[in-house]
PDB file of C-alpha atoms in Angstrom:
ATOM      1  CA  MET A  11     106.451 129.293  81.255  1.00 35.00           C
ATOM      2  CA  ASP A  12     106.730 125.224  81.302  1.00 50.00           C
ATOM      3  CA  LEU A  13     109.498 123.892  79.458  1.00 58.00           C
ATOM      4  CA  TYR A  14     107.351 121.117  77.738  1.00 61.00           C
ATOM      5  CA  ASN A  15     104.334 120.554  75.291  1.00 68.00           C
ATOM      6  CA  LYS A  16     102.084 118.170  76.227  1.00 70.00           C
ATOM      7  CA  SER A  17     101.101 116.995  72.229  1.00 72.00           C
ATOM      8  CA  ASP A  18     104.754 116.018  72.489  1.00 78.00           C
ATOM      9  CA  LEU A  19     104.532 114.409  75.557  1.00 83.00           C
ATOM     10  CA  PRO A  20     103.554 110.003  75.248  1.00 86.00           C
ATOM     11  CA  ILE A  21     100.019 109.816  76.397  1.00 88.00           C
ATOM     12  CA  GLU A  22     100.837 108.020  79.973  1.00 88.00           C
ATOM     13  CA  ILE A  23     102.587 111.087  81.037  1.00 91.00           C
ATOM     14  CA  ALA A  24     100.030 114.043  80.017  1.00 89.00           C
ATOM     15  CA  GLU A  25      97.375 112.482  81.749  1.00 90.00           C
ATOM     16  CA  VAL A  26      99.298 112.502  84.441  1.00 91.00           C
ATOM     17  CA  ILE A  27      99.611 115.977  83.944  1.00 92.00           C
ATOM     18  CA  ASN A  28      96.080 116.780  83.845  1.00 90.00           C
ATOM     19  CA  GLU A  29      95.465 114.554  86.297  1.00 92.00           C
ATOM     20  CA  TYR A  30      97.614 116.347  88.850  1.00 93.00           C
ATOM     21  CA  GLU A  31      96.710 120.126  87.098  1.00 93.00           C
ATOM     22  CA  LYS A  32      93.187 119.463  87.989  1.00 93.00           C
ATOM     23  CA  GLY A  33      93.568 119.496  91.869  1.00 92.00           C
ATOM     24  CA  PRO A  34      92.853 121.671  94.154  1.00 95.00           C
ATOM     25  CA  HIS A  35      96.067 121.541  95.684  1.00 94.00           C
ATOM     26  CA  TRP A  36      98.040 122.541  92.597  1.00 95.00           C
ATOM     27  CA  LYS A  37      96.123 125.246  92.001  1.00 94.00           C
ATOM     28  CA  LEU A  38      96.429 126.605  95.497  1.00 95.00           C
ATOM     29  CA  MET A  39     100.654 126.191  95.393  1.00 96.00           C
ATOM     30  CA  ASP A  40     100.440 126.822  91.601  1.00 96.00           C
ATOM     31  CA  PHE A  41     102.625 124.748  90.591  1.00 97.00           C
ATOM     32  CA  LYS A  42     104.251 124.570  87.193  1.00 95.00           C
ATOM     33  CA  VAL A  43     105.687 121.516  85.273  1.00 95.00           C
ATOM     34  CA  GLN A  44     109.180 121.843  83.874  1.00 95.00           C
ATOM     35  CA  SER A  45     109.808 118.848  82.766  1.00 94.00           C
ATOM     36  CA  ILE A  46     108.466 115.581  82.930  1.00 95.00           C
ATOM     37  CA  ASP A  47     109.705 112.082  81.985  1.00 94.00           C
ATOM     38  CA  LYS A  48     108.919 108.576  83.157  1.00 94.00           C
ATOM     39  CA  GLY A  49     111.170 108.073  86.446  1.00 95.00           C
ATOM     40  CA  SER A  50     111.632 112.155  87.406  1.00 96.00           C
ATOM     41  CA  VAL A  51     109.910 115.002  87.520  1.00 97.00           C
ATOM     42  CA  SER A  52     110.918 119.250  87.955  1.00 97.00           C
ATOM     43  CA  LEU A  53     108.392 121.575  89.137  1.00 97.00           C
ATOM     44  CA  LYS A  54     108.759 125.503  89.899  1.00 97.00           C
ATOM     45  CA  LEU A  55     106.888 126.901  92.553  1.00 97.00           C
ATOM     46  CA  PRO A  56     106.215 130.785  92.409  1.00 95.00           C
ATOM     47  CA  THR A  57     106.780 132.124  96.078  1.00 92.00           C
ATOM     48  CA  ARG A  58     104.409 134.431  97.869  1.00 93.00           C
ATOM     49  CA  GLU A  59     104.357 136.099 100.939  1.00 94.00           C
ATOM     50  CA  GLU A  60     101.534 133.655 102.049  1.00 95.00           C
ATOM     51  CA  PHE A  61     104.005 131.216 101.906  1.00 96.00           C
ATOM     52  CA  ASN A  62     106.576 133.004 104.263  1.00 96.00           C
ATOM     53  CA  ASN A  63     106.810 131.700 108.052  1.00 95.00           C
ATOM     54  CA  ILE A  64     107.356 134.791 110.869  1.00 95.00           C
ATOM     55  CA  LYS A  65     111.035 135.031 110.184  1.00 94.00           C
ATOM     56  CA  GLY A  66     110.268 135.732 106.394  1.00 94.00           C
ATOM     57  CA  THR A  67     111.457 133.101 105.249  1.00 95.00           C
ATOM     58  CA  ILE A  68     109.241 129.836 102.933  1.00 96.00           C
ATOM     59  CA  HIS A  69     107.881 127.790 105.514  1.00 97.00           C
ATOM     60  CA  GLY A  70     109.310 124.048 106.115  1.00 96.00           C
ATOM     61  CA  GLY A  71     105.791 123.028 104.910  1.00 97.00           C
ATOM     62  CA  ILE A  72     105.159 124.630 102.229  1.00 97.00           C
ATOM     63  CA  LEU A  73     108.469 122.946 101.188  1.00 98.00           C
ATOM     64  CA  ALA A  74     107.639 119.809 102.444  1.00 98.00           C
ATOM     65  CA  ALA A  75     104.729 120.123  99.970  1.00 97.00           C
ATOM     66  CA  LEU A  76     106.979 120.712  96.862  1.00 98.00           C
ATOM     67  CA  LEU A  77     108.699 117.487  97.684  1.00 98.00           C
ATOM     68  CA  ASP A  78     106.241 115.812  98.479  1.00 97.00           C
ATOM     69  CA  THR A  79     104.295 116.705  95.242  1.00 97.00           C
ATOM     70  CA  THR A  80     107.030 116.146  92.700  1.00 98.00           C
ATOM     71  CA  MET A  81     107.539 112.579  94.074  1.00 98.00           C
ATOM     72  CA  GLY A  82     104.434 111.785  93.814  1.00 96.00           C
ATOM     73  CA  MET A  83     104.196 112.790  90.694  1.00 96.00           C
ATOM     74  CA  THR A  84     107.092 111.224  90.009  1.00 97.00           C
ATOM     75  CA  ALA A  85     106.125 107.997  91.407  1.00 96.00           C
ATOM     76  CA  LYS A  86     102.587 107.926  88.859  1.00 95.00           C
ATOM     77  CA  THR A  87     104.746 108.205  86.062  1.00 95.00           C
ATOM     78  CA  ILE A  88     106.142 104.587  86.762  1.00 94.00           C
ATOM     79  CA  LEU A  89     103.390 103.584  89.004  1.00 92.00           C
ATOM     80  CA  LYS A  90      99.607 102.003  88.128  1.00 87.00           C
ATOM     81  CA  GLY A  91      97.022 103.974  90.031  1.00 88.00           C
ATOM     82  CA  THR A  92      97.327 107.289  92.971  1.00 90.00           C
ATOM     83  CA  PRO A  93     100.778 106.586  94.478  1.00 93.00           C
ATOM     84  CA  ILE A  94      99.923 107.454  98.119  1.00 96.00           C
ATOM     85  CA  THR A  95     103.179 108.705 101.085  1.00 97.00           C
ATOM     86  CA  ILE A  96     103.628 106.213 103.152  1.00 97.00           C
ATOM     87  CA  GLN A  97     107.059 107.707 104.151  1.00 97.00           C
ATOM     88  CA  PHE A  98     108.257 111.050 103.848  1.00 97.00           C
ATOM     89  CA  ASN A  99     111.907 112.291 105.051  1.00 98.00           C
ATOM     90  CA  ILE A 100     113.439 115.930 104.613  1.00 98.00           C
ATOM     91  CA  GLN A 101     116.827 118.032 105.455  1.00 98.00           C
ATOM     92  CA  PHE A 102     115.929 121.535 105.418  1.00 97.00           C
ATOM     93  CA  LEU A 103     119.667 122.563 104.126  1.00 97.00           C
ATOM     94  CA  LYS A 104     119.028 126.491 103.597  1.00 96.00           C
ATOM     95  CA  PRO A 105     116.262 129.107 104.257  1.00 94.00           C
ATOM     96  CA  GLY A 106     114.179 129.237 100.768  1.00 92.00           C
ATOM     97  CA  ILE A 107     113.066 133.503 100.463  1.00 90.00           C
ATOM     98  CA  ASP A 108     111.316 135.130  98.219  1.00 83.00           C
ATOM     99  CA  GLU A 109     112.544 133.863  94.905  1.00 90.00           C
ATOM    100  CA  PRO A 110     110.772 130.911  92.739  1.00 96.00           C
ATOM    101  CA  LEU A 111     112.062 127.472  93.626  1.00 97.00           C
ATOM    102  CA  TYR A 112     112.731 124.591  91.655  1.00 98.00           C
ATOM    103  CA  SER A 113     112.363 120.427  92.947  1.00 98.00           C
ATOM    104  CA  LYS A 114     113.484 117.683  91.088  1.00 98.00           C
ATOM    105  CA  SER A 115     112.810 114.113  91.756  1.00 98.00           C
ATOM    106  CA  LYS A 116     113.821 110.601  90.846  1.00 97.00           C
ATOM    107  CA  VAL A 117     112.993 107.229  91.046  1.00 97.00           C
ATOM    108  CA  ILE A 118     115.949 105.208  93.306  1.00 97.00           C
ATOM    109  CA  ASP A 119     114.218 101.944  92.897  1.00 97.00           C
ATOM    110  CA  VAL A 120     110.743 100.720  92.072  1.00 95.00           C
ATOM    111  CA  GLY A 121     109.225  97.229  93.218  1.00 93.00           C
ATOM    112  CA  LYS A 122     104.932  95.969  92.129  1.00 90.00           C
ATOM    113  CA  SER A 123     103.293  98.446  94.149  1.00 92.00           C
ATOM    114  CA  THR A 124     105.963 100.911  95.725  1.00 95.00           C
ATOM    115  CA  CYS A 125     108.541 103.328  94.668  1.00 96.00           C
ATOM    116  CA  PHE A 126     111.212 105.006  96.559  1.00 97.00           C
ATOM    117  CA  LEU A 127     112.355 108.635  95.118  1.00 98.00           C
ATOM    118  CA  GLU A 128     114.412 111.021  96.063  1.00 98.00           C
ATOM    119  CA  GLY A 129     113.516 114.915  95.482  1.00 98.00           C
ATOM    120  CA  HIS A 130     115.589 118.479  95.926  1.00 98.00           C
ATOM    121  CA  ILE A 131     114.278 122.128  96.099  1.00 98.00           C
ATOM    122  CA  TYR A 132     116.791 124.711  94.638  1.00 98.00           C
ATOM    123  CA  ASN A 133     116.561 128.508  94.396  1.00 96.00           C
ATOM    124  CA  GLU A 134     117.452 130.721  91.711  1.00 94.00           C
ATOM    125  CA  LEU A 135     121.118 130.396  92.081  1.00 95.00           C
ATOM    126  CA  LYS A 136     120.889 126.785  91.891  1.00 95.00           C
ATOM    127  CA  GLU A 137     121.729 126.845  95.740  1.00 97.00           C
ATOM    128  CA  LEU A 138     120.753 123.442  97.405  1.00 98.00           C
ATOM    129  CA  ILE A 139     117.527 124.216 100.119  1.00 97.00           C
ATOM    130  CA  ALA A 140     116.316 121.235 100.885  1.00 98.00           C
ATOM    131  CA  TYR A 141     116.647 117.103 100.409  1.00 98.00           C
ATOM    132  CA  SER A 142     114.682 114.754 100.975  1.00 98.00           C
ATOM    133  CA  THR A 143     113.883 110.803 100.344  1.00 98.00           C
ATOM    134  CA  GLY A 144     110.609 108.923 100.101  1.00 98.00           C
ATOM    135  CA  THR A 145     108.289 105.735  99.469  1.00 98.00           C
ATOM    136  CA  PHE A 146     105.488 105.792  97.806  1.00 97.00           C
ATOM    137  CA  LYS A 147     102.227 102.911  97.114  1.00 96.00           C
ATOM    138  CA  VAL A 148      99.717 102.338  94.913  1.00 89.00           C
ATOM    139  CA  ASN A 149      96.561 100.162  96.449  1.00 77.00           C
TER     140      ASN A 149
END
């Protein structure tokens, strides 16, 4: 269940959610917004077997997609236009297993057309699974 009510959000924040929810990638991954505000976003990823690698843990590409989406959405709350990833760095700290994962992102610095962010993924026990930084730009 989402932790927000779109009607309670500022219109520009609700529009960010609406735009992302229409995307095929969003629907495929089944992301859920947990919280959203100007400069920060939290998402939930309900995991499923198709996300696993050959070792039975969540594939690193899935974790990267969760972080990239969370940070891109966060950038969208700050920047005008559609943000694109121009730099992305991720550190995998612990394997994700078959349980929901939670991502959080916040803005570290913002310029006229770029935004620098950090993101984190946690498991149900609130253990840090992955950490990332990224730079997003609007054209």
